[in-house]
Amino acid sequence: MGIDKRKARKGAFRIPEATLFAFALIGGSLGSTIGMFAFKHKTKHWYFKFGMPLIIVIQVALVLALFFSPIKFSFI
């Protein structure tokens, strides 16, 4: 988020919103959310304001479901 905010101020080529969401989906949701509010970037867009925390909740729920699953996985 910080890099995109800097590019926005300079009028340079921006990081596409889909890319920001893709990074959040593959595990960067907590960092994206913290960066979003720390840099005050994309906080006016409802789909970022509610979407990033929603991704965190879904990821935590999936981790907990895997951890407490009756089926034991070798990587847990």
PDB file of C-alpha atoms in Angstrom:
ATOM      1  CA  MET A   1       0.000   0.000   0.000  1.00  0.00           C
ATOM      2  CA  GLY A   2       2.840   2.367   0.768  1.00  0.00           C
ATOM      3  CA  ILE A   3       4.406   1.933  -2.663  1.00  0.00           C
ATOM      4  CA  ASP A   4       1.071   2.533  -4.395  1.00  0.00           C
ATOM      5  CA  LYS A   5       0.451   5.620  -2.242  1.00  0.00           C
ATOM      6  CA  ARG A   6       3.880   7.014  -3.187  1.00  0.00           C
ATOM      7  CA  LYS A   7       3.199   6.345  -6.870  1.00  0.00           C
ATOM      8  CA  ALA A   8      -0.203   8.035  -6.577  1.00  0.00           C
ATOM      9  CA  ARG A   9       1.389  11.183  -5.192  1.00  0.00           C
ATOM     10  CA  LYS A  10       3.956  11.249  -8.009  1.00  0.00           C
ATOM     11  CA  GLY A  11       1.366  10.528 -10.694  1.00  0.00           C
ATOM     12  CA  ALA A  12       3.286   7.413 -11.726  1.00  0.00           C
ATOM     13  CA  PHE A  13       1.983   4.040 -12.910  1.00  0.00           C
ATOM     14  CA  ARG A  14      -0.158   2.544 -10.144  1.00  0.00           C
ATOM     15  CA  ILE A  15      -0.459  -0.979  -8.820  1.00  0.00           C
ATOM     16  CA  PRO A  16      -3.807  -2.383 -10.031  1.00  0.00           C
ATOM     17  CA  GLU A  17      -6.424  -2.926  -7.326  1.00  0.00           C
ATOM     18  CA  ALA A  18      -6.784  -6.559  -8.416  1.00  0.00           C
ATOM     19  CA  THR A  19      -3.083  -7.072  -7.667  1.00  0.00           C
ATOM     20  CA  LEU A  20      -3.465  -5.586  -4.189  1.00  0.00           C
ATOM     21  CA  PHE A  21      -6.346  -7.984  -3.506  1.00  0.00           C
ATOM     22  CA  ALA A  22      -4.382 -10.914  -4.978  1.00  0.00           C
ATOM     23  CA  PHE A  23      -1.504 -10.292  -2.568  1.00  0.00           C
ATOM     24  CA  ALA A  24      -3.998 -10.141   0.290  1.00  0.00           C
ATOM     25  CA  LEU A  25      -5.595 -13.422  -0.765  1.00  0.00           C
ATOM     26  CA  ILE A  26      -2.294 -15.301  -0.868  1.00  0.00           C
ATOM     27  CA  GLY A  27      -1.443 -14.339   2.687  1.00  0.00           C
ATOM     28  CA  GLY A  28      -0.777 -10.615   2.821  1.00  0.00           C
ATOM     29  CA  SER A  29      -4.148  -9.537   4.157  1.00  0.00           C
ATOM     30  CA  LEU A  30      -2.922  -8.481   7.587  1.00  0.00           C
ATOM     31  CA  GLY A  31      -0.059  -6.426   6.163  1.00  0.00           C
ATOM     32  CA  SER A  32      -2.324  -4.940   3.501  1.00  0.00           C
ATOM     33  CA  THR A  33      -4.886  -3.890   6.091  1.00  0.00           C
ATOM     34  CA  ILE A  34      -2.268  -2.382   8.396  1.00  0.00           C
ATOM     35  CA  GLY A  35      -0.641  -0.585   5.460  1.00  0.00           C
ATOM     36  CA  MET A  36      -3.980   0.642   4.189  1.00  0.00           C
ATOM     37  CA  PHE A  37      -4.753   2.432   7.448  1.00  0.00           C
ATOM     38  CA  ALA A  38      -1.152   3.454   8.230  1.00  0.00           C
ATOM     39  CA  PHE A  39      -0.753   5.181   4.850  1.00  0.00           C
ATOM     40  CA  LYS A  40      -4.440   6.231   4.659  1.00  0.00           C
ATOM     41  CA  HIS A  41      -4.577   4.636   1.235  1.00  0.00           C
ATOM     42  CA  LYS A  42      -7.718   3.111  -0.312  1.00  0.00           C
ATOM     43  CA  THR A  43      -9.637   3.735   2.922  1.00  0.00           C
ATOM     44  CA  LYS A  44     -12.443   5.553   1.092  1.00  0.00           C
ATOM     45  CA  HIS A  45     -13.182   2.551  -1.116  1.00  0.00           C
ATOM     46  CA  TRP A  46     -15.776   0.388   0.630  1.00  0.00           C
ATOM     47  CA  TYR A  47     -14.496  -2.777  -1.034  1.00  0.00           C
ATOM     48  CA  PHE A  48     -11.052  -2.203   0.501  1.00  0.00           C
ATOM     49  CA  LYS A  49     -12.341  -0.923   3.841  1.00  0.00           C
ATOM     50  CA  PHE A  50     -14.493  -4.016   4.361  1.00  0.00           C
ATOM     51  CA  GLY A  51     -12.887  -6.464   1.934  1.00  0.00           C
ATOM     52  CA  MET A  52      -9.420  -6.620   3.487  1.00  0.00           C
ATOM     53  CA  PRO A  53     -10.677  -7.311   7.036  1.00  0.00           C
ATOM     54  CA  LEU A  54     -13.112  -9.855   5.588  1.00  0.00           C
ATOM     55  CA  ILE A  55     -10.217 -11.668   3.920  1.00  0.00           C
ATOM     56  CA  ILE A  56      -8.424 -11.772   7.304  1.00  0.00           C
ATOM     57  CA  VAL A  57     -11.500 -13.278   8.976  1.00  0.00           C
ATOM     58  CA  ILE A  58     -11.856 -15.909   6.241  1.00  0.00           C
ATOM     59  CA  GLN A  59      -8.154 -16.807   6.398  1.00  0.00           C
ATOM     60  CA  VAL A  60      -8.217 -17.134  10.198  1.00  0.00           C
ATOM     61  CA  ALA A  61     -11.373 -19.268   9.984  1.00  0.00           C
ATOM     62  CA  LEU A  62      -9.720 -21.554   7.420  1.00  0.00           C
ATOM     63  CA  VAL A  63      -6.598 -21.951   9.551  1.00  0.00           C
ATOM     64  CA  LEU A  64      -8.685 -22.738  12.630  1.00  0.00           C
ATOM     65  CA  ALA A  65     -10.828 -25.191  10.654  1.00  0.00           C
ATOM     66  CA  LEU A  66      -7.703 -26.988   9.445  1.00  0.00           C
ATOM     67  CA  PHE A  67      -6.127 -26.968  12.895  1.00  0.00           C
ATOM     68  CA  PHE A  68      -9.184 -28.358  14.681  1.00  0.00           C
ATOM     69  CA  SER A  69     -10.243 -30.672  11.860  1.00  0.00           C
ATOM     70  CA  PRO A  70     -10.742 -34.343  12.777  1.00  0.00           C
ATOM     71  CA  ILE A  71      -8.707 -35.153   9.670  1.00  0.00           C
ATOM     72  CA  LYS A  72      -5.046 -34.696  10.563  1.00  0.00           C
ATOM     73  CA  PHE A  73      -2.771 -33.241   7.934  1.00  0.00           C
ATOM     74  CA  SER A  74       0.957 -33.952   7.951  1.00  0.00           C
ATOM     75  CA  PHE A  75       1.892 -30.269   7.596  1.00  0.00           C
ATOM     76  CA  ILE A  76       0.048 -29.182  10.769  1.00  0.00           C
TER      77      ILE A  76
END
